[in-house]
Coordinates of C-alpha atoms and ligand atoms in Angstrom, one line a residue:
X1204 CA -3.3 -26.2 -2.5
X1205 CA 0.2 -24.8 -3.0
X1206 CA 0.4 -21.8 -5.4
X1207 CA 2.4 -22.3 -8.6
X1208 CA 5.0 -19.6 -8.7
X1209 CA 6.1 -18.5 -12.2
X1210 CA 8.8 -16.0 -12.9
X1211 CA 7.7 -13.6 -15.7
X1212 CA 9.8 -11.1 -17.7
X1213 CA 8.2 -7.6 -17.4
X1214 CA 9.6 -6.6 -20.8
X1215 CA 8.1 -9.6 -22.5
X1216 CA 5.5 -11.6 -20.5
X1217 CA 5.3 -15.2 -21.7
X1218 CA 2.0 -15.6 -23.7
X1219 CA 1.3 -19.1 -22.6
X1220 CA 1.8 -18.2 -18.9
X1221 CA -0.4 -15.2 -19.1
X1222 CA -3.1 -17.2 -20.9
X1223 CA -3.0 -19.8 -18.2
X1224 CA -3.2 -17.1 -15.5
X1225 CA -6.1 -15.5 -17.3
X1226 CA -8.0 -18.8 -17.5
X1227 CA -7.6 -19.3 -13.8
X1228 CA -9.2 -16.0 -13.1
X1229 CA -12.0 -16.6 -15.7
X1230 CA -12.7 -19.9 -13.8
X1231 CA -13.1 -18.2 -10.5
X1232 CA -9.5 -18.8 -9.2
X1233 CA -7.0 -16.4 -7.6
X1234 CA -3.7 -15.2 -9.1
X1235 CA -1.2 -12.8 -7.4
X1236 CA 0.6 -10.4 -9.7
X1237 CA 3.0 -7.4 -9.6
X1238 CA 1.9 -3.8 -10.1
X1239 CA 4.0 -0.7 -10.0
X1240 CA 2.8 0.0 -6.4
X1241 CA 2.6 -3.4 -4.5
X1242 CA 1.7 -7.0 -5.5
X1243 CA -2.1 -7.5 -5.9
X1244 CA -4.3 -10.6 -5.2
X1245 CA -6.5 -10.8 -8.3
X1246 CA -9.9 -12.4 -8.9
X1247 CA -12.6 -11.8 -11.5
X1248 CA -14.2 -8.5 -10.3
X1249 CA -17.6 -9.3 -11.8
X1250 CA -17.9 -12.7 -10.0
X1251 CA -19.2 -12.3 -6.5
X1252 CA -17.8 -15.7 -5.5
X1253 CA -14.3 -14.7 -6.6
X1254 CA -14.5 -11.6 -4.4
X1255 CA -15.6 -13.7 -1.4
X1256 CA -12.6 -16.0 -2.1
X1257 CA -10.3 -13.0 -2.0
X1258 CA -11.6 -11.9 1.4
X1259 CA -11.2 -15.5 2.7
X1260 CA -7.7 -15.9 1.5
X1261 CA -6.5 -12.6 3.0
X1262 CA -8.6 -13.0 6.2
X1263 CA -10.0 -9.6 5.4
X1264 CA -13.4 -8.3 6.6
X1265 CA -15.8 -8.3 3.7
X1266 CA -17.0 -4.7 4.4
X1267 CA -13.6 -3.5 3.1
X1268 CA -14.1 -2.9 -0.6
X1269 CA -11.7 -4.1 -3.4
X1270 CA -10.2 -2.1 -6.2
X1271 CA -11.2 -3.1 -9.8
X1272 CA -8.1 -3.0 -12.1
X1273 CA -8.6 -2.3 -15.8
X1274 CA -6.1 -2.2 -18.7
X1275 CA -7.9 0.1 -21.1
X1276 CA -9.6 3.5 -20.4
X1277 CA -12.5 2.4 -22.6
X1278 CA -13.4 -0.4 -20.1
X1279 CA -14.2 2.2 -17.4
X1280 CA -17.7 3.1 -18.8
X1281 CA -19.2 -0.3 -18.2
X1282 CA -18.5 -0.5 -14.4
X1283 CA -19.4 3.1 -13.4
X1284 CA -22.6 5.0 -13.8
X1285 CA -20.9 8.4 -14.3
X1286 CA -17.5 9.8 -15.1
X1287 CA -17.2 13.4 -13.9
X1288 CA -15.1 15.8 -16.0
X1289 CA -12.4 16.1 -13.3
X1290 CA -12.0 12.3 -13.2
X1291 CA -11.5 12.2 -17.0
X1292 CA -8.8 14.9 -16.7
X1293 CA -7.0 13.1 -13.9
X1294 CA -7.2 9.8 -15.7
X1295 CA -5.7 11.4 -18.8
X1296 CA -2.8 12.7 -16.7
X1297 CA -2.0 9.8 -14.4
X1298 CA -3.4 6.5 -16.0
X1299 CA -1.9 4.1 -16.4
X1300 CA -0.3 4.7 -13.0
X1301 CA -0.5 4.6 -9.2
X1302 CA -3.9 6.3 -9.1
X1303 CA -7.3 4.8 -7.9
X1304 CA -10.5 6.8 -8.4
X1305 CA -13.8 6.2 -6.5
X1306 CA -16.8 6.6 -8.8
X1307 CA -20.5 5.7 -8.6
X1308 CA -20.8 2.0 -9.5
X1309 CA -22.9 0.5 -12.3
X1310 CA -25.2 -2.4 -11.7
X1311 CA -23.0 -5.1 -13.1
X1312 CA -20.5 -4.6 -10.3
X1313 CA -21.4 -7.0 -7.5
X1314 CA -21.8 -5.6 -4.0
X1315 CA -19.4 -8.3 -2.8
X1316 CA -16.7 -6.5 -4.8
X1317 CA -17.5 -3.1 -3.3
X1318 CA -18.0 -4.2 0.3
X1319 CA -21.7 -3.3 0.0
X1320 CA -21.0 0.3 -1.2
X1321 CA -22.7 2.1 -4.1
X1322 CA -19.3 3.4 -5.3
X1323 CA -16.5 1.5 -6.9
X1324 CA -12.7 2.0 -6.8
X1325 CA -11.0 1.7 -10.2
X1326 CA -7.3 1.7 -11.1
X1327 CA -5.4 1.3 -14.4
X1328 CA -1.9 0.0 -13.4
X1329 CA 1.1 0.6 -15.6
X1330 CA 2.9 -2.7 -14.9
X1331 CA 3.0 -4.7 -18.2
X1332 CA 2.5 -8.0 -16.4
X1333 CA -0.6 -6.6 -14.6
X1334 CA -2.0 -5.2 -17.9
X1335 CA -1.4 -8.5 -19.7
X1336 CA -3.1 -10.5 -16.9
X1337 CA -6.1 -8.1 -16.8
X1338 CA -6.6 -8.4 -20.6
X1339 CA -6.3 -12.2 -20.5
X1340 CA -8.9 -12.3 -17.7
X1341 CA -11.5 -10.4 -19.7
X1342 CA -10.8 -6.9 -18.6
X1343 CA -11.8 -6.6 -14.9
X1344 CA -9.6 -7.8 -12.0
X1345 CA -10.5 -7.1 -8.4
X1346 CA -7.3 -6.9 -6.4
X1347 CA -6.4 -5.8 -2.9
X1348 CA -2.8 -5.9 -1.9
X1349 CA -1.6 -9.6 -1.8
X1350 CA -0.8 -9.8 2.0
X1351 CA -2.6 -11.4 4.8
X1352 CA -4.8 -8.8 6.4
X1353 CA -2.9 -6.8 8.9
X1354 CA 0.6 -7.5 7.5
X1355 CA 2.7 -5.0 5.4
X1356 CA 1.8 -5.0 1.7
X1357 CA 4.0 -7.2 -0.5
X1358 CA 6.8 -5.6 -2.5
X1359 CA 8.4 -8.9 -3.6
X1360 CA 6.8 -12.2 -4.8
X1361 CA 8.4 -13.9 -1.8
X1362 CA 6.3 -11.8 0.5
X1363 CA 3.1 -13.1 -1.3
X1364 CA 4.3 -16.7 -1.0
X1365 CA 5.0 -16.2 2.7
X1366 CA 1.5 -14.9 3.4
X1367 CA -0.8 -16.6 0.8
X1368 CA 1.3 -19.5 -0.7
X1369 CA -1.2 -22.0 0.6
X1370 CA -4.4 -20.1 -0.2
X1371 CA -4.3 -19.2 -3.9
X1372 CA -3.7 -20.8 -7.3
X1373 CA -0.8 -18.9 -8.8
X1374 CA 1.8 -16.2 -8.1
X1375 CA 3.3 -14.2 -11.0
X1376 CA 6.8 -13.2 -9.9
X1377 CA 7.8 -10.0 -11.8
X1378 CA 10.6 -9.1 -9.3
X1379 CA 10.7 -6.1 -6.9
X1380 CA 7.9 -3.4 -7.4
X1381 CA 8.9 0.1 -8.4
X1382 CA 7.0 2.4 -5.9
X1383 CA 6.5 0.2 -2.9
X1384 CA 3.4 2.1 -1.4
X1385 CA -0.2 1.6 -2.5
X1386 CA -1.9 3.9 -5.0
X1387 CA -3.2 7.3 -4.2
X1388 CA -7.0 7.1 -3.8
X1389 CA -9.1 10.0 -4.9
X1390 CA -12.9 10.1 -4.2
X1391 CA -15.0 11.7 -7.0
X1392 CA -18.4 11.0 -5.4
X1393 CA -18.4 14.4 -3.7
X1394 CA -18.4 17.9 -5.2
X1395 CA -14.7 18.5 -4.4
X1396 CA -12.3 15.6 -5.0
X1397 CA -11.1 14.1 -1.7
X1398 CA -7.8 12.1 -1.1
X1399 CA -8.7 9.0 0.9
X1400 CA -5.2 7.5 0.8
X1401 CA -2.0 9.4 0.1
X1402 CA 0.5 7.8 -2.3
X1403 CA 3.2 8.5 -5.0
X1404 CA 0.8 11.1 -6.6
X1405 CA 0.8 13.7 -3.9
X1406 CA -1.9 16.3 -2.9
X1407 CA 0.2 19.0 -4.5
X1408 CA 0.3 17.1 -7.8
X1409 CA -3.4 16.6 -7.7
X1410 CA -4.1 20.3 -6.9
X1411 CA -1.9 21.2 -9.9
X1412 CA -4.2 19.3 -12.2
X1413 CA -7.6 19.7 -10.5
X1414 CA -7.5 22.9 -8.5
X1415 CA -9.3 22.4 -5.2
X1416 CA -8.7 19.0 -3.6
X1417 CA -9.3 18.0 0.0
X1418 CA -7.6 15.5 2.3
X1419 CA -10.0 13.1 4.0
X1420 CA -10.5 14.4 7.6
X1421 CA -10.1 10.9 9.0
X1422 CA -6.5 10.9 7.7
X1423 CA -5.6 14.2 9.4
X1424 CA -7.1 13.7 12.8
X1425 CA -6.1 10.6 14.8
X1426 CA -9.1 11.2 17.1
X1427 CA -11.1 8.0 17.1
X1428 CA -14.4 9.8 16.6
X1429 CA -13.5 10.7 13.0
X1430 CA -13.3 7.7 10.7
X1431 CA -11.5 7.7 7.4
X1432 CA -13.9 7.4 4.5
X1433 CA -11.9 4.5 2.9
X1434 CA -13.0 1.5 5.1
X1435 CA -9.5 0.0 4.8
X1436 CA -7.8 3.0 6.3
X1437 CA -9.5 2.5 9.7
X1438 CA -7.8 -0.8 10.4
X1439 CA -4.4 -1.0 12.1
X1440 CA -2.7 -2.1 8.9
X1441 CA 0.9 -2.8 8.1
X1442 CA 1.6 -3.7 11.7
X1443 CA 4.9 -5.4 12.5
X1444 CA 4.8 -8.0 15.3
X1445 CA 6.9 -5.9 17.8
X1446 CA 5.7 -2.6 19.1
X1447 CA 6.9 0.2 16.8
X1448 CA 7.6 3.8 17.8
X1449 CA 8.5 6.6 15.5
X1450 CA 11.1 9.1 16.9
X1451 CA 11.0 12.5 15.5
X1452 CA 13.3 15.5 16.0
X1453 CA 16.8 16.6 15.0
X1454 CA 19.1 13.8 13.7
X1455 CA 21.5 14.0 16.6
X1456 CA 18.8 13.9 19.3
X1457 CA 17.0 11.1 17.6
X1458 CA 20.1 9.0 17.5
X1459 CA 20.9 9.7 21.2
X1460 CA 17.3 8.9 22.3
X1461 CA 17.2 5.6 20.3
X1462 CA 20.7 4.5 21.6
X1463 CA 19.6 5.2 25.1
X1464 CA 16.4 3.1 24.7
X1465 CA 18.4 0.3 23.1
X1466 CA 20.9 0.3 26.0
X1467 CA 18.1 0.2 28.6
X1468 CA 16.4 -2.7 26.7
X1469 CA 19.8 -4.6 26.7
X1470 CA 20.0 -4.3 30.5
X1471 CA 16.6 -6.0 30.7
X1472 CA 17.9 -8.8 28.5
X1473 CA 16.0 -7.6 25.5
X1474 CA 16.9 -6.5 21.9
X1475 CA 15.4 -3.7 20.0
X1476 CA 15.0 -3.2 16.3
X1477 CA 16.2 0.1 14.8
X1478 CA 14.9 1.4 11.5
X1479 CA 17.7 3.7 10.3
X1480 CA 19.1 5.2 7.1
X1481 CA 22.4 4.7 5.3
X1482 CA 23.6 8.0 6.8
X1483 CA 22.8 7.0 10.4
X1484 CA 23.0 3.1 10.6
X1485 CA 26.6 3.0 11.8
X1486 CA 25.8 5.4 14.7
X1487 CA 23.6 2.8 16.4
X1488 CA 25.7 0.5 18.6
X1489 CA 23.1 -1.8 20.1
X1490 CA 20.1 -3.7 18.8
X1491 CA 19.3 -5.0 15.3
X1492 CA 19.9 -2.1 12.9
X1493 CA 18.2 -2.2 9.4
X1494 CA 18.7 0.6 6.9
X1495 CA 15.8 1.6 4.7
X1496 CA 18.1 3.4 2.2
X1497 CA 19.6 6.9 1.8
X1498 CA 17.8 10.0 3.0
X1499 CA 18.9 11.5 -0.3
X1500 CA 16.6 9.2 -2.2
X1501 CA 13.0 9.3 -0.9
X1502 CA 11.8 6.9 -3.5
X1503 CA 14.2 4.3 -2.2
X1504 CA 12.8 4.8 1.3
X1505 CA 9.2 4.3 0.1
X1506 CA 10.2 1.2 -1.9
X1507 CA 11.9 -0.5 1.1
X1508 CA 9.5 0.5 3.9
X1509 CA 7.3 -2.6 3.9
X1510 CA 10.3 -5.0 3.3
X1511 CA 12.1 -3.6 6.3
X1512 CA 9.0 -3.9 8.5
X1513 CA 8.5 -7.5 7.4
X1514 CA 12.2 -8.3 8.1
X1515 CA 11.8 -7.2 11.7
X1516 CA 9.1 -9.8 12.1
X1517 CA 11.7 -12.6 11.7
X1518 CA 13.9 -11.0 14.4
X1519 CA 13.3 -11.6 18.1
X1520 CA 13.0 -7.9 19.0
X1521 CA 11.0 -6.6 21.9
X1522 CA 10.4 -3.2 20.3
X1523 CA 11.2 -1.3 17.2
X1524 CA 12.3 2.4 17.0
X1525 CA 12.2 4.2 13.7
X1526 CA 13.5 7.5 12.5
X1527 CA 10.8 9.8 10.9
X1528 CA 10.7 10.5 7.1
X1529 CA 9.0 13.8 6.4
X1530 CA 10.6 13.9 2.9
X1531 CA 9.5 16.5 0.4
X1532 CA 7.4 14.6 -2.1
X1533 CA 6.5 11.2 -0.7
X1534 CA 6.8 12.1 2.9
X1535 CA 3.0 12.3 3.4
X1536 CA 2.5 8.8 2.1
X1537 CA 5.5 7.3 3.8
X1538 CA 4.6 8.8 7.2
X1539 CA 0.9 7.8 6.8
X1540 CA 2.0 4.2 6.4
X1541 CA 4.7 4.3 9.1
X1542 CA 2.4 5.9 11.6
X1543 CA -0.3 3.4 10.9
X1544 CA 2.2 0.6 11.5
X1545 CA 3.1 2.3 14.8
X1546 CA -0.5 2.7 15.8
X1547 CA 0.3 6.5 15.8
X1548 CA 2.9 6.1 18.5
X1549 CA 5.3 9.0 17.9
X1550 CA 7.9 10.4 20.2
X1551 CA 8.6 14.2 19.6
X1552 CA 12.1 14.5 20.9
X1553 CA 12.1 18.3 21.1
X1554 CA 9.2 18.2 23.7
X1555 CA 10.4 15.1 25.3
X1556 CA 13.0 15.2 28.1
X1557 CA 16.2 13.9 26.6
X1558 CA 17.4 10.6 27.9
Ligands
TXA2994 O1 -1.8 0.2 -5.2 C1 -2.9 -0.3 -4.9 O2 -3.9 0.3 -4.9 C2 -2.9 -1.8 -4.6 C3 -2.6 -2.6 -5.9 C4 -2.7 -4.0 -5.8 O3 -3.3 -2.1 -7.0 N1 -4.2 -2.3 -4.1 C5 -4.6 -2.0 -2.9 O4 -5.8 -2.5 -2.5 O5 -3.9 -1.3 -2.1 P1 -6.3 -2.6 -1.0 O6 -7.5 -3.4 -1.1 O7 -5.2 -3.1 -0.1 O8 -6.7 -1.2 -0.6 C6 -7.8 -0.6 -1.2 C7 -8.3 0.6 -0.3 C8 -8.9 0.2 1.0 O9 -8.5 1.1 2.0 C9 -10.4 0.3 0.7 O10 -11.1 0.5 1.9 C10 -10.5 1.5 -0.3 O11 -9.3 1.2 -1.1 N2 -11.6 1.4 -1.1 C11 -12.0 0.5 -2.0 N3 -13.2 0.8 -2.6 C12 -13.6 1.9 -2.0 C13 -14.8 2.7 -2.1 N4 -15.8 2.4 -3.0 N5 -15.0 3.8 -1.3 C14 -14.0 4.1 -0.4 N6 -12.8 3.4 -0.3 C15 -12.7 2.3 -1.0
MG2995 MG1 -4.1 -3.5 1.5

């Protein structure tokens, strides 16, 4: 099966296309679609067979639960057994948007969709194509990111085609996504809300609305004895093919270190990839240099991260060196993904002897 790829106008999604996509989902098929964060791989959330198909298409372990996408707040009540007051407040502030909430599940949600858990992840995306598809499919679409398990999440329809073009029925191409990193996940099954995955909505923004909010311990400690609560966060996700190291320190020292590493590799007959910014790209003289965007625009950095990592996969590089991005608002989310891609390999240049 080769997926049918259809370009859809975000401002005015074609009715007949959306009806066709909705029918595919109602009949148990799979449709990839854009959201404001990353592209999702959709299936009917209330159909256990559709969820199993999603796991198979992605090559994803079936103990890693899916997010149910809704397009109307009123649809939430049927799939959860309780909506705590704080969850209502947060939904009011950030839905539709890049926020996923973990709540106790209702019986109609199959365990196949929740990876066997008693809780369910729910999100109300703001993308008009996503909303139109969810409505056409009957209201409940289970969707993980539309990448093969272990690859960076897709931020363009082309990425979905590359990974899943042979495994699904249809791809709705709505152009590049707006945010580029997956939604912030907040767990409401404990007394104090817990962030299980950082995203565009930062810890500070959540605290402003909810008061006390904790970060999942498994995100802060890289010690292997503490597991993140979101099953998906424990896997080595977003990994490029070549070994990636993040180099952290003052700009000048980072440039010097990476240039030295690139020169050494060249002597061995190897080429390195360098993940740089518009401000620094011209300072790297050897290797394949890709700019993620300007340091002045952290949203641009977030939007391009996965695309740049994917592009390095098509280069013959022996290793990749990346600058670090502790930017003010999205830095926590950007560094979470970048460090996961690097398997937490970080070189602190200030402590390290300079090359
Ligand atoms: O932005 C997004 O959230 C995208 C778009 C498509 O909506 N979706 C996405 O889904 O990133 P996925 O499956 O790639 O990531 C879902 C994460 C995984 O880490 C999973 O383990 C966690 O959410 N998760 C889902 N249900 C959970 C639950 N009941 N308890 C704890 N973690 C859960
Ligand atoms: Mg994913």
